[in-house]
Each structure stands twice: as structure tokens, then as C-alpha cells.
Amino acid sequence: MKFIKLFLPMVAVALMAIGCTKEYITIEQHMDGSQIATTYCEINPIEWEPNSDSSYWYATFECTSITKEAIDNGIILAYCIENGTDNLLPYIIPMWDNTNNVWYMENIRFDVNYDEVQKKGYITFILEDSDFGATASVQNLLNSRYTFQMKVCVITNMGRR
């Protein structure tokens, strides 16, 4: 009887240990000629422009690594660098308004395009209030003289499968 009382819990522990395997994630590295181009840029407060109804603000930059091929067959990622951390766009920044003592959220996103005539690629960063209407909060952010640090990564020449 003592044997069964000791044996059954040991078997149960052994079965649980066998079922709890550590999962490993592997990443395949392909030597297929892929290229990554990284561009950094700053957006000063005076570089933001309002759209026609001031519902959002934008800043456009020429980016030589953005090509027609990158847009059609590559990957374009953009990040907002804040306190040394790369935050993938779209990114929501919580901002404290000292005047009204409230939090508001700012959304930063991006868009890319390629001008066939000039053979140039462009990235546009877009800043808008996440509540889609309180444009005064965006203006407060711009008035605070906050300079945005951005990073653009373009991956091209990926191997096709």
C-alpha cells in the first residue's frame, strides 16, 4: 500500500515534467541578398504643417531608400524614438496638458509614396489626436517645442519563394 501511495504521485510528477517542454523559437537566416537601409530624421515643431481643415498635422521628407520596388515588394517600417526606445508606428503618445490638467493621446502614423517623374521616394509622418477632434491638444504638443526623432527601415531584395 505504501508503494502505491508513493508510486502514483511520482508517476504523476514524471508525466507533468515530460509534458512541460521548453519551446524554442528559431529564426531562419537566408543569404538571399536582402538589404536593410536605415534612415534617421528629426521633426522640429516648425516642420509640421496642418492639413486643410487642421484635423491633423504632417511632415514630409525625401527618403532615398524608398523606391518603387521597396513599396511594391519590400517592407517599410517607421519608428518614433522616445527616451532611447524605438516605438513602431503607428504609435500613441500620452501627453499631459498642464493648462487643463488632463491626459490626451497623440497618434503618430506614416505614409509613403514614390514620385515616378522625379524618381524620388517620400515618407510623410502624420500627427493627430487619437480622439479625432481635439486638435488643440496637437497644437499644445507642437507649442511645447517637442522635437520628434524618427527612424525609417526599408528592407528590399528579399528572396522570393
Coordinates of N, CA and C in Angstrom, one line a residue:
M1 N 0.8 -1.2 0.0 CA 0.0 0.0 0.0 C 0.9 1.3 0.0
K2 N 2.0 1.2 0.8 CA 2.9 2.4 0.8 C 3.5 2.6 -0.5
F3 N 3.8 1.5 -1.2 CA 4.4 1.6 -2.5 C 3.4 2.3 -3.5
I4 N 2.1 2.0 -3.5 CA 1.2 2.6 -4.4 C 1.0 4.1 -4.0
K5 N 1.1 4.5 -2.7 CA 0.9 5.9 -2.3 C 2.1 6.7 -2.8
L6 N 3.3 6.1 -2.8 CA 4.5 6.8 -3.3 C 4.7 6.7 -4.8
F7 N 4.3 5.6 -5.4 CA 4.5 5.4 -6.8 C 3.6 6.3 -7.6
L8 N 2.3 6.4 -7.3 CA 1.4 7.2 -8.1 C 1.7 8.7 -8.2
P9 N 2.1 9.3 -7.0 CA 2.5 10.7 -7.2 C 3.7 10.9 -8.0
M10 N 4.7 10.0 -7.9 CA 5.9 10.1 -8.6 C 5.6 9.9 -10.1
V11 N 4.7 9.0 -10.5 CA 4.3 8.9 -11.9 C 3.7 10.2 -12.4
A12 N 2.8 10.7 -11.6 CA 2.1 12.0 -12.0 C 3.1 13.1 -12.2
V13 N 4.1 13.3 -11.3 CA 5.1 14.3 -11.5 C 5.9 14.1 -12.7
A14 N 6.3 12.8 -13.0 CA 7.1 12.5 -14.1 C 6.3 12.8 -15.4
L15 N 5.0 12.5 -15.5 CA 4.2 12.8 -16.7 C 4.1 14.3 -16.9
M16 N 3.9 15.0 -15.8 CA 3.8 16.5 -15.9 C 5.2 17.1 -16.4
A17 N 6.3 16.6 -15.9 CA 7.6 17.1 -16.3 C 7.8 16.8 -17.8
I18 N 7.4 15.6 -18.3 CA 7.5 15.3 -19.7 C 6.7 16.2 -20.6
G19 N 5.5 16.6 -20.1 CA 4.6 17.5 -20.9 C 5.1 18.9 -20.9
C20 N 5.9 19.3 -20.0 CA 6.4 20.7 -19.9 C 7.7 20.9 -20.6
T21 N 7.7 20.8 -21.9 CA 9.0 21.1 -22.6 C 9.1 22.5 -22.9
K22 N 10.4 23.0 -22.9 CA 10.6 24.4 -23.2 C 10.6 24.6 -24.7
E23 N 9.8 25.6 -25.1 CA 9.7 25.9 -26.5 C 10.7 26.8 -27.0
Y24 N 11.4 26.5 -28.1 CA 12.4 27.3 -28.7 C 11.9 27.9 -30.0
I25 N 12.2 29.2 -30.2 CA 11.8 29.8 -31.4 C 13.1 30.0 -32.2
T26 N 13.0 29.5 -33.4 CA 14.2 29.7 -34.3 C 13.9 30.7 -35.4
I27 N 14.9 31.4 -35.8 CA 14.7 32.3 -36.9 C 15.6 31.9 -38.0
E28 N 15.1 31.7 -39.2 CA 15.9 31.3 -40.3 C 16.6 32.5 -40.9
Q29 N 17.9 32.4 -41.1 CA 18.7 33.4 -41.8 C 18.9 33.0 -43.2
H30 N 18.5 33.8 -44.2 CA 18.7 33.5 -45.6 C 19.8 34.4 -46.2
M31 N 20.7 33.8 -46.9 CA 21.7 34.6 -47.6 C 21.2 34.9 -49.0
D32 N 20.1 35.6 -49.1 CA 19.5 35.8 -50.4 C 19.7 37.2 -50.9
G33 N 20.6 38.0 -50.3 CA 20.9 39.3 -50.8 C 20.0 40.4 -50.3
S34 N 19.2 40.1 -49.3 CA 18.3 41.2 -48.8 C 19.1 42.3 -48.2
Q35 N 18.6 43.5 -48.3 CA 19.3 44.7 -47.9 C 18.4 45.5 -47.0
I36 N 18.9 46.1 -45.9 CA 18.2 46.9 -45.0 C 18.9 48.3 -45.0
A37 N 18.1 49.3 -45.3 CA 18.6 50.7 -45.2 C 17.9 51.4 -44.1
T38 N 18.6 52.0 -43.2 CA 18.0 52.7 -42.1 C 18.3 54.2 -42.2
T39 N 17.3 55.0 -42.0 CA 17.4 56.5 -42.1 C 16.9 57.1 -40.9
Y40 N 17.6 58.0 -40.3 CA 17.1 58.7 -39.1 C 16.8 60.2 -39.5
C41 N 15.7 60.7 -38.9 CA 15.4 62.1 -39.1 C 14.8 62.7 -37.9
E42 N 14.9 64.0 -37.8 CA 14.3 64.8 -36.7 C 13.1 65.6 -37.3
I43 N 12.0 65.7 -36.6 CA 11.0 66.6 -37.0 C 10.9 67.7 -35.9
N44 N 11.3 68.9 -36.3 CA 11.2 70.0 -35.4 C 9.8 70.6 -35.4
P45 N 9.3 71.2 -34.4 CA 8.0 71.7 -34.3 C 7.5 72.6 -35.5
I46 N 8.5 73.4 -36.0 CA 8.1 74.3 -37.2 C 7.9 73.5 -38.5
E47 N 8.3 72.2 -38.5 CA 8.2 71.4 -39.8 C 6.9 70.8 -39.9
W48 N 6.1 70.8 -38.9 CA 4.7 70.2 -39.0 C 3.8 71.2 -39.7
E49 N 3.0 70.7 -40.7 CA 2.1 71.5 -41.4 C 0.7 71.0 -41.2
P50 N -0.3 71.9 -41.0 CA -1.7 71.4 -40.9 C -2.3 71.1 -42.2
N51 N -3.2 70.1 -42.2 CA -3.9 69.8 -43.5 C -5.0 70.9 -43.6
S52 N -5.8 70.8 -44.6 CA -6.7 71.9 -45.0 C -7.7 72.3 -43.9
D53 N -8.2 71.3 -43.1 CA -9.1 71.6 -42.0 C -8.5 71.5 -40.6
S54 N -7.1 71.4 -40.6 CA -6.4 71.3 -39.3 C -6.8 70.1 -38.5
S55 N -7.3 69.0 -39.1 CA -7.7 67.8 -38.3 C -6.5 67.0 -38.0
Y56 N -5.4 67.2 -38.8 CA -4.1 66.5 -38.4 C -3.0 67.4 -39.0
W57 N -1.8 67.0 -38.5 CA -0.6 67.8 -38.9 C 0.3 66.7 -39.6
Y58 N 1.2 67.2 -40.5 CA 2.0 66.2 -41.2 C 3.4 66.9 -41.5
A59 N 4.4 66.0 -41.7 CA 5.7 66.4 -42.1 C 6.2 65.4 -43.1
T60 N 6.7 65.9 -44.3 CA 7.1 65.0 -45.4 C 8.6 65.2 -45.6
F61 N 9.3 64.1 -45.8 CA 10.7 64.1 -46.0 C 11.0 63.2 -47.2
E62 N 12.0 63.6 -48.0 CA 12.5 62.7 -49.1 C 13.4 61.6 -48.4
C63 N 13.2 60.4 -48.9 CA 13.9 59.3 -48.3 C 14.4 58.5 -49.5
T64 N 15.7 58.5 -49.7 CA 16.3 57.9 -50.9 C 16.2 56.4 -50.9
S65 N 16.0 55.8 -49.7 CA 15.9 54.3 -49.7 C 14.5 53.8 -50.1
I66 N 13.5 54.7 -50.1 CA 12.2 54.4 -50.5 C 12.1 54.4 -52.1
T67 N 12.0 53.3 -52.7 CA 11.9 53.2 -54.1 C 10.6 52.5 -54.5
K68 N 10.3 52.5 -55.8 CA 9.1 51.8 -56.3 C 9.2 50.4 -55.9
E69 N 10.3 49.7 -56.1 CA 10.5 48.3 -55.7 C 10.3 48.1 -54.2
A70 N 10.7 49.0 -53.4 CA 10.5 48.8 -51.9 C 9.0 48.9 -51.6
I71 N 8.3 49.9 -52.2 CA 6.9 50.0 -51.9 C 6.1 48.8 -52.4
D72 N 6.5 48.3 -53.7 CA 5.7 47.2 -54.3 C 6.1 45.8 -53.7
N73 N 7.4 45.6 -53.4 CA 7.8 44.3 -53.0 C 8.6 44.2 -51.7
G74 N 8.8 45.3 -51.1 CA 9.7 45.3 -49.9 C 8.8 45.6 -48.6
I75 N 9.6 45.9 -47.6 CA 8.9 46.3 -46.3 C 9.5 47.6 -45.8
I76 N 8.6 48.5 -45.4 CA 9.0 49.8 -44.9 C 8.4 49.9 -43.5
L77 N 9.3 50.1 -42.6 CA 8.9 50.3 -41.2 C 9.3 51.7 -40.7
A78 N 8.6 52.3 -39.8 CA 8.9 53.6 -39.2 C 8.8 53.5 -37.7
Y79 N 9.6 54.2 -37.0 CA 9.7 54.2 -35.6 C 9.8 55.6 -35.1
C80 N 9.1 55.8 -33.9 CA 9.3 57.1 -33.2 C 10.2 56.7 -32.0
I81 N 11.4 57.4 -31.9 CA 12.4 57.1 -30.9 C 12.1 58.0 -29.7
E82 N 11.7 57.4 -28.6 CA 11.4 58.2 -27.4 C 12.2 57.6 -26.2
N83 N 13.0 58.5 -25.6 CA 13.8 58.1 -24.4 C 14.6 56.8 -24.8
G84 N 15.2 56.8 -26.0 CA 16.1 55.7 -26.3 C 15.4 54.4 -26.8
T85 N 14.0 54.4 -26.8 CA 13.3 53.3 -27.2 C 12.7 53.5 -28.6
D86 N 12.8 52.5 -29.5 CA 12.2 52.6 -30.8 C 10.8 52.0 -30.7
N87 N 9.8 52.9 -31.0 CA 8.4 52.6 -30.9 C 7.8 52.5 -32.3
L88 N 7.4 51.3 -32.8 CA 6.9 51.1 -34.1 C 5.6 51.9 -34.3
L89 N 5.6 52.5 -35.5 CA 4.4 53.3 -35.9 C 3.4 52.4 -36.5
P90 N 2.1 52.6 -36.3 CA 1.5 53.8 -35.5 C 1.8 53.6 -34.0
Y91 N 2.0 54.8 -33.4 CA 2.3 54.9 -32.0 C 1.5 55.9 -31.3
I92 N 1.0 55.6 -30.1 CA 0.2 56.6 -29.4 C 1.0 57.1 -28.2
I93 N 1.1 58.4 -28.2 CA 1.9 59.1 -27.1 C 1.0 59.7 -26.1
P94 N 1.1 59.3 -24.9 CA 0.2 60.0 -23.9 C 0.9 61.3 -23.5
M95 N 0.2 62.4 -23.5 CA 0.7 63.7 -23.2 C -0.1 64.4 -22.1
W96 N 0.6 65.0 -21.2 CA -0.1 65.7 -20.1 C -0.2 67.2 -20.4
D97 N -1.4 67.7 -20.3 CA -1.7 69.1 -20.5 C -1.7 69.8 -19.2
N98 N -0.7 70.6 -18.9 CA -0.6 71.3 -17.6 C -1.6 72.4 -17.5
T99 N -2.0 72.9 -18.6 CA -3.0 74.0 -18.5 C -4.4 73.5 -18.1
N100 N -4.8 72.4 -18.6 CA -6.2 71.9 -18.3 C -6.1 70.7 -17.3
N101 N -4.9 70.3 -16.9 CA -4.7 69.1 -16.1 C -5.5 67.9 -16.5
V102 N -5.2 67.5 -17.8 CA -5.8 66.3 -18.4 C -4.8 65.6 -19.2
W103 N -5.0 64.3 -19.4 CA -4.2 63.5 -20.3 C -4.9 63.5 -21.7
Y104 N -4.1 63.5 -22.7 CA -4.7 63.3 -24.1 C -3.7 62.4 -24.8
M105 N -4.2 61.8 -25.9 CA -3.4 60.8 -26.6 C -3.1 61.4 -28.0
E106 N -1.9 61.3 -28.4 CA -1.5 61.7 -29.8 C -1.1 60.5 -30.6
N107 N -1.6 60.4 -31.8 CA -1.3 59.3 -32.7 C -0.3 59.7 -33.7
I108 N 0.8 59.0 -33.9 CA 1.7 59.2 -35.0 C 1.7 58.0 -35.9
R109 N 1.5 58.3 -37.2 CA 1.5 57.2 -38.2 C 2.3 57.7 -39.4
F110 N 2.4 56.9 -40.4 CA 3.2 57.3 -41.6 C 2.5 56.8 -42.9
D111 N 2.9 57.4 -43.9 CA 2.5 57.0 -45.3 C 3.7 57.2 -46.2
V112 N 3.8 56.4 -47.2 CA 5.0 56.5 -48.2 C 4.4 56.7 -49.6
N113 N 5.2 57.3 -50.4 CA 4.9 57.4 -51.8 C 6.1 57.6 -52.7
Y114 N 6.0 57.3 -53.9 CA 7.1 57.4 -54.9 C 6.7 58.2 -56.0
D115 N 7.5 59.3 -56.3 CA 7.2 60.1 -57.5 C 7.9 59.6 -58.7
E116 N 7.1 59.1 -59.6 CA 7.7 58.5 -60.8 C 8.5 59.5 -61.7
V117 N 8.0 60.7 -61.7 CA 8.6 61.7 -62.6 C 10.0 62.1 -62.0
Q118 N 10.0 62.4 -60.7 CA 11.3 62.8 -60.1 C 12.2 61.7 -59.6
K119 N 11.6 60.4 -59.7 CA 12.3 59.2 -59.2 C 12.8 59.4 -57.8
K120 N 11.9 59.8 -56.9 CA 12.2 60.0 -55.5 C 11.1 59.4 -54.6
G121 N 11.6 58.9 -53.5 CA 10.6 58.4 -52.5 C 10.4 59.3 -51.4
Y122 N 9.2 59.3 -50.8 CA 8.9 60.3 -49.7 C 8.2 59.5 -48.6
I123 N 8.5 60.0 -47.4 CA 7.7 59.5 -46.2 C 7.1 60.6 -45.6
T124 N 5.8 60.5 -45.2 CA 5.0 61.5 -44.5 C 4.6 61.0 -43.2
F125 N 5.0 61.7 -42.1 CA 4.6 61.4 -40.7 C 3.4 62.2 -40.4
I126 N 2.4 61.6 -39.8 CA 1.1 62.2 -39.6 C 0.9 62.2 -38.1
L127 N 0.5 63.4 -37.5 CA 0.3 63.5 -36.1 C -1.2 64.0 -35.9
E128 N -1.9 63.3 -35.2 CA -3.3 63.7 -34.9 C -3.8 63.2 -33.6
D129 N -4.8 63.9 -33.1 CA -5.3 63.5 -31.8 C -6.0 62.2 -31.9
S130 N -5.8 61.2 -31.0 CA -6.5 59.9 -31.2 C -8.0 60.0 -31.0
D131 N -8.5 61.0 -30.4 CA -9.9 61.2 -30.3 C -10.6 61.8 -31.5
F132 N -9.7 62.1 -32.5 CA -10.2 62.7 -33.8 C -11.0 63.9 -33.6
G133 N -10.5 64.9 -33.0 CA -11.3 66.1 -32.9 C -10.7 67.2 -32.1
A134 N -10.0 66.8 -31.0 CA -9.4 67.8 -30.1 C -8.1 68.3 -30.7
T135 N -8.1 69.1 -31.8 CA -6.9 69.5 -32.4 C -6.1 70.4 -31.6
A136 N -6.7 71.0 -30.6 CA -6.0 71.9 -29.7 C -4.9 71.1 -28.9
S137 N -5.1 69.8 -28.7 CA -4.1 69.1 -28.0 C -2.9 68.9 -28.9
V138 N -3.1 68.7 -30.2 CA -1.9 68.6 -31.1 C -1.2 69.9 -31.1
Q139 N -2.0 71.0 -31.1 CA -1.3 72.3 -31.1 C -0.5 72.6 -29.9
N140 N -1.1 72.1 -28.7 CA -0.3 72.2 -27.5 C 1.0 71.4 -27.5
L141 N 1.0 70.2 -28.1 CA 2.2 69.5 -28.3 C 3.2 70.2 -29.2
L142 N 2.7 70.8 -30.3 CA 3.6 71.5 -31.1 C 4.2 72.8 -30.5
N143 N 3.3 73.4 -29.7 CA 3.7 74.6 -29.0 C 4.8 74.3 -27.9
S144 N 4.8 73.1 -27.4 CA 5.8 72.7 -26.4 C 7.2 72.6 -26.9
R145 N 7.3 72.7 -28.2 CA 8.6 72.7 -28.9 C 9.3 71.3 -28.8
Y146 N 8.4 70.3 -28.9 CA 8.9 68.9 -28.8 C 9.4 68.5 -30.2
T147 N 10.7 68.0 -30.2 CA 11.3 67.5 -31.5 C 11.2 66.0 -31.5
F148 N 10.6 65.5 -32.6 CA 10.5 64.1 -32.7 C 11.7 63.5 -33.4
Q149 N 12.2 62.4 -32.9 CA 13.2 61.6 -33.5 C 12.6 60.4 -34.2
M150 N 12.8 60.2 -35.5 CA 12.2 59.1 -36.2 C 13.3 58.2 -36.9
K151 N 12.9 57.0 -37.1 CA 13.8 56.0 -37.8 C 13.0 55.3 -38.8
V152 N 13.5 55.2 -40.1 CA 12.8 54.5 -41.2 C 13.7 53.4 -41.6
C153 N 13.2 52.2 -41.7 CA 13.9 51.0 -42.1 C 13.2 50.5 -43.4
V154 N 14.0 50.3 -44.4 CA 13.5 49.8 -45.7 C 14.2 48.5 -46.0
I155 N 13.4 47.4 -46.2 CA 14.0 46.1 -46.5 C 13.7 45.8 -47.9
T156 N 14.7 45.5 -48.7 CA 14.5 45.2 -50.2 C 15.3 44.0 -50.6
N157 N 15.1 43.5 -51.8 CA 15.8 42.4 -52.4 C 15.5 41.1 -51.6
M158 N 14.3 40.9 -51.1 CA 14.0 39.7 -50.3 C 13.9 38.6 -51.3
G159 N 14.4 37.4 -50.9 CA 14.3 36.2 -51.8 C 12.8 35.8 -51.9
R160 N 12.4 35.5 -53.1 CA 11.0 35.0 -53.4 C 11.0 33.5 -53.2
R161 N 9.9 33.0 -52.7 CA 9.7 31.6 -52.5 C 8.6 31.1 -53.4

